[in-house]
């Protein structure tokens, strides 16, 4: 398994360009099959989750053409099956977006029930509740979700909790239902808005995305379009927090500052200088940062996908901080690894109590999941000495060229496979 080997201590300095949002691209590339005409999507991040999803789409028969690393052209006219193979849902949960897309277009779909993952059980009851409200029958048979409908009709759907995935999945199915659908208590994330904008570019009629009430007027069919994915606010946030943790000075480019407001506010509160430009943001941290309290919330609150990165920054802060995870039930698995680097973190239920220390020291650690893995790399960049991060396959699911972008900011980091490469790195960096 590949690893990152890092020599910590270098402040990150310079500029980094952010790619397209993984979580918007996963939904948009799936929704692209809802028309029988060609759809071109660009600013796609070149990460493994995207590549797996494009494979899943081509396996059911869609024509998928990779124009370049960041552009794909999809045509759903050649789809021959509405049944998705377990191998794909096992690799990426977001394959469940094929439920909404196939049900909307063909009025039937069969997708394996996604299991839990490293951060929690992650049920999909709200997705299924929405499909049933639109008139579909939904059953679980042999581990698969089997759903079909004579016709889909509009409905007034109240989500029991804010769910990004359920909001998007229901929006896709409702786009081709007969009549009007209202989704109350809808998720407001920028990538929900991006999916709604994309569907509207294909001829859907969706209003209110970005608020907690989304109104969808069903249309007969969708048509060709070309679309550019919104910048990835979590990739951007990860570099913002890496700058803060390493007392660096980084300009993060190709972003939408408004999407980063919750993260900007927290960094300013603990003592970072943050300067906003039209499509860039500069994070500078010259002194030791202060403590704070953070609770993860649905957008526009502080994002759960930035919780591990926040905890790493606070593990070096002056004072005791509290981090509360309100979205997922098992998202502190990085804490043990961080404590092996000298952090002082106590987990009580869904809360982390973090006594900041003045220095972390390098250690051999493992990435427990995508965002925790990125956070542990940040810890290695800030730590004194050498850190080896194992299981970086998790990190590569959502960060394009992570080590390369960090090296361009002055980090001493390499991706290696063999132990002898780690020895060579140690000899080289001294
Ligand atoms: C999306 O997951 C993202 N993944 C996650 O990012 C992100 O952490 C999450 O939204 C929250 O922002 C993708 O977009 C592919 P939810 P999703 O439905 O849609 C519960 C990353 O690192 N729930 O908003 O699965 C659920 O268990 C990933 O890129 C139900 O109970 O998240 C969770 O506690 C990690 N029933 C809460 O709601 C349901 O039917 C929010 O989940 C659906 C969700």
PDB file of C-alpha atoms in Angstrom, residues 63-168:
ATOM      1  CA  UNK A  63     -21.133   5.951 -23.246  1.00  0.00           C
ATOM      2  CA  UNK A  64     -18.361   7.550 -21.195  1.00  0.00           C
ATOM      3  CA  UNK A  65     -15.561   9.439 -22.931  1.00  0.00           C
ATOM      4  CA  UNK A  66     -12.709  10.904 -20.845  1.00  0.00           C
ATOM      5  CA  UNK A  67     -11.744  13.951 -22.893  1.00  0.00           C
ATOM      6  CA  UNK A  68      -8.939  14.764 -20.454  1.00  0.00           C
ATOM      7  CA  UNK A  69      -8.126  14.349 -16.733  1.00  0.00           C
ATOM      8  CA  UNK A  70     -10.745  16.949 -15.826  1.00  0.00           C
ATOM      9  CA  UNK A  71     -13.374  16.567 -18.577  1.00  0.00           C
ATOM     10  CA  UNK A  72     -15.821  13.762 -19.416  1.00  0.00           C
ATOM     11  CA  UNK A  73     -18.515  13.395 -22.032  1.00  0.00           C
ATOM     12  CA  UNK A  74     -21.414  11.089 -21.143  1.00  0.00           C
ATOM     13  CA  UNK A  75     -24.360   9.846 -23.192  1.00  0.00           C
ATOM     14  CA  UNK A  76     -27.076   7.833 -21.482  1.00  0.00           C
ATOM     15  CA  UNK A  77     -28.753   6.773 -24.736  1.00  0.00           C
ATOM     16  CA  UNK A  78     -26.833   3.474 -24.782  1.00  0.00           C
ATOM     17  CA  UNK A  79     -27.773   2.383 -21.250  1.00  0.00           C
ATOM     18  CA  UNK A  80     -28.877  -1.247 -21.310  1.00  0.00           C
ATOM     19  CA  UNK A  81     -29.288  -2.062 -17.631  1.00  0.00           C
ATOM     20  CA  UNK A  82     -30.730  -0.386 -14.546  1.00  0.00           C
ATOM     21  CA  UNK A  83     -28.954  -2.742 -12.189  1.00  0.00           C
ATOM     22  CA  UNK A  84     -25.719  -1.550 -10.560  1.00  0.00           C
ATOM     23  CA  UNK A  85     -23.017  -4.038  -9.584  1.00  0.00           C
ATOM     24  CA  UNK A  86     -22.177  -4.452  -5.865  1.00  0.00           C
ATOM     25  CA  UNK A  87     -18.464  -3.907  -6.570  1.00  0.00           C
ATOM     26  CA  UNK A  88     -19.145  -0.244  -7.255  1.00  0.00           C
ATOM     27  CA  UNK A  89     -21.390   0.547  -4.319  1.00  0.00           C
ATOM     28  CA  UNK A  90     -18.792  -1.189  -2.125  1.00  0.00           C
ATOM     29  CA  UNK A  91     -16.100   1.145  -3.430  1.00  0.00           C
ATOM     30  CA  UNK A  92     -18.138   4.345  -3.355  1.00  0.00           C
ATOM     31  CA  UNK A  93     -21.412   4.890  -1.532  1.00  0.00           C
ATOM     32  CA  UNK A  94     -22.287   7.715  -3.887  1.00  0.00           C
ATOM     33  CA  UNK A  95     -23.142   5.097  -6.520  1.00  0.00           C
ATOM     34  CA  UNK A  96     -26.531   5.283  -4.789  1.00  0.00           C
ATOM     35  CA  UNK A  97     -27.152   8.448  -6.832  1.00  0.00           C
ATOM     36  CA  UNK A  98     -27.872   6.005  -9.673  1.00  0.00           C
ATOM     37  CA  UNK A  99     -31.111   5.179  -7.830  1.00  0.00           C
ATOM     38  CA  UNK A 100     -32.508   8.686  -8.313  1.00  0.00           C
ATOM     39  CA  UNK A 101     -31.152   9.046 -11.845  1.00  0.00           C
ATOM     40  CA  UNK A 102     -32.360   5.656 -13.137  1.00  0.00           C
ATOM     41  CA  UNK A 103     -35.702   5.835 -11.310  1.00  0.00           C
ATOM     42  CA  UNK A 104     -36.295   9.303 -12.717  1.00  0.00           C
ATOM     43  CA  UNK A 105     -35.414   8.313 -16.287  1.00  0.00           C
ATOM     44  CA  UNK A 106     -36.490   4.647 -16.577  1.00  0.00           C
ATOM     45  CA  UNK A 107     -38.923   4.456 -13.602  1.00  0.00           C
ATOM     46  CA  UNK A 108     -36.938   1.535 -12.209  1.00  0.00           C
ATOM     47  CA  UNK A 109     -33.544   0.881 -10.623  1.00  0.00           C
ATOM     48  CA  UNK A 110     -31.703  -1.808  -8.707  1.00  0.00           C
ATOM     49  CA  UNK A 111     -28.734  -0.745  -6.600  1.00  0.00           C
ATOM     50  CA  UNK A 112     -27.027  -2.711  -3.799  1.00  0.00           C
ATOM     51  CA  UNK A 113     -27.711  -1.291  -0.350  1.00  0.00           C
ATOM     52  CA  UNK A 114     -24.599   0.674   0.654  1.00  0.00           C
ATOM     53  CA  UNK A 115     -22.985  -0.591   3.840  1.00  0.00           C
ATOM     54  CA  UNK A 116     -21.787   1.684   6.597  1.00  0.00           C
ATOM     55  CA  UNK A 117     -18.351   3.199   6.290  1.00  0.00           C
ATOM     56  CA  UNK A 118     -15.533   4.339   8.531  1.00  0.00           C
ATOM     57  CA  UNK A 119     -17.386   7.349   9.874  1.00  0.00           C
ATOM     58  CA  UNK A 120     -20.730   5.842  10.760  1.00  0.00           C
ATOM     59  CA  UNK A 121     -23.646   3.562   9.816  1.00  0.00           C
ATOM     60  CA  UNK A 122     -25.006   6.091   7.288  1.00  0.00           C
ATOM     61  CA  UNK A 123     -28.494   4.707   6.589  1.00  0.00           C
ATOM     62  CA  UNK A 124     -30.378   5.819   3.468  1.00  0.00           C
ATOM     63  CA  UNK A 125     -33.922   5.708   4.849  1.00  0.00           C
ATOM     64  CA  UNK A 126     -34.543   9.328   3.830  1.00  0.00           C
ATOM     65  CA  UNK A 127     -33.647   8.582   0.209  1.00  0.00           C
ATOM     66  CA  UNK A 128     -36.151   5.694   0.159  1.00  0.00           C
ATOM     67  CA  UNK A 129     -38.800   7.758   1.951  1.00  0.00           C
ATOM     68  CA  UNK A 130     -38.525  10.331  -0.850  1.00  0.00           C
ATOM     69  CA  UNK A 131     -38.798   7.762  -3.639  1.00  0.00           C
ATOM     70  CA  UNK A 132     -41.896   6.252  -2.023  1.00  0.00           C
ATOM     71  CA  UNK A 133     -43.459   9.721  -1.684  1.00  0.00           C
ATOM     72  CA  UNK A 134     -42.945  10.178  -5.445  1.00  0.00           C
ATOM     73  CA  UNK A 135     -44.968   6.997  -6.049  1.00  0.00           C
ATOM     74  CA  UNK A 136     -42.236   4.368  -6.359  1.00  0.00           C
ATOM     75  CA  UNK A 137     -42.324   0.987  -4.677  1.00  0.00           C
ATOM     76  CA  UNK A 138     -39.089   0.295  -2.812  1.00  0.00           C
ATOM     77  CA  UNK A 139     -38.032  -3.090  -1.459  1.00  0.00           C
ATOM     78  CA  UNK A 140     -34.828  -4.574  -0.139  1.00  0.00           C
ATOM     79  CA  UNK A 141     -34.164  -7.916  -1.829  1.00  0.00           C
ATOM     80  CA  UNK A 142     -30.961  -9.946  -1.483  1.00  0.00           C
ATOM     81  CA  UNK A 143     -29.069  -6.886  -0.311  1.00  0.00           C
ATOM     82  CA  UNK A 144     -30.330  -4.756  -3.186  1.00  0.00           C
ATOM     83  CA  UNK A 145     -32.656  -1.786  -3.238  1.00  0.00           C
ATOM     84  CA  UNK A 146     -35.218  -2.569  -5.942  1.00  0.00           C
ATOM     85  CA  UNK A 147     -37.414   0.381  -6.839  1.00  0.00           C
ATOM     86  CA  UNK A 148     -39.926   0.981  -9.645  1.00  0.00           C
ATOM     87  CA  UNK A 149     -42.958   3.073 -10.507  1.00  0.00           C
ATOM     88  CA  UNK A 150     -45.713   3.026 -13.153  1.00  0.00           C
ATOM     89  CA  UNK A 151     -45.342   6.778 -13.013  1.00  0.00           C
ATOM     90  CA  UNK A 152     -43.644   9.231 -10.658  1.00  0.00           C
ATOM     91  CA  UNK A 153     -45.797  12.066  -9.326  1.00  0.00           C
ATOM     92  CA  UNK A 154     -44.942  15.217  -7.419  1.00  0.00           C
ATOM     93  CA  UNK A 155     -45.072  15.175  -3.612  1.00  0.00           C
ATOM     94  CA  UNK A 156     -44.558  17.397  -0.572  1.00  0.00           C
ATOM     95  CA  UNK A 157     -41.650  15.754   1.263  1.00  0.00           C
ATOM     96  CA  UNK A 158     -40.479  16.655   4.776  1.00  0.00           C
ATOM     97  CA  UNK A 159     -36.960  15.356   5.431  1.00  0.00           C
ATOM     98  CA  UNK A 160     -36.591  13.945   8.964  1.00  0.00           C
ATOM     99  CA  UNK A 161     -33.047  15.296   9.069  1.00  0.00           C
ATOM    100  CA  UNK A 162     -30.889  17.375   6.752  1.00  0.00           C
ATOM    101  CA  UNK A 163     -29.331  14.949   4.272  1.00  0.00           C
ATOM    102  CA  UNK A 164     -27.133  15.999   1.346  1.00  0.00           C
ATOM    103  CA  UNK A 165     -27.432  12.667  -0.431  1.00  0.00           C
ATOM    104  CA  UNK A 166     -31.172  12.276   0.068  1.00  0.00           C
ATOM    105  CA  UNK A 167     -31.847  15.854  -1.078  1.00  0.00           C
ATOM    106  CA  UNK A 168     -29.869  15.257  -4.275  1.00  0.00           C
TER     107      UNK A 168
END
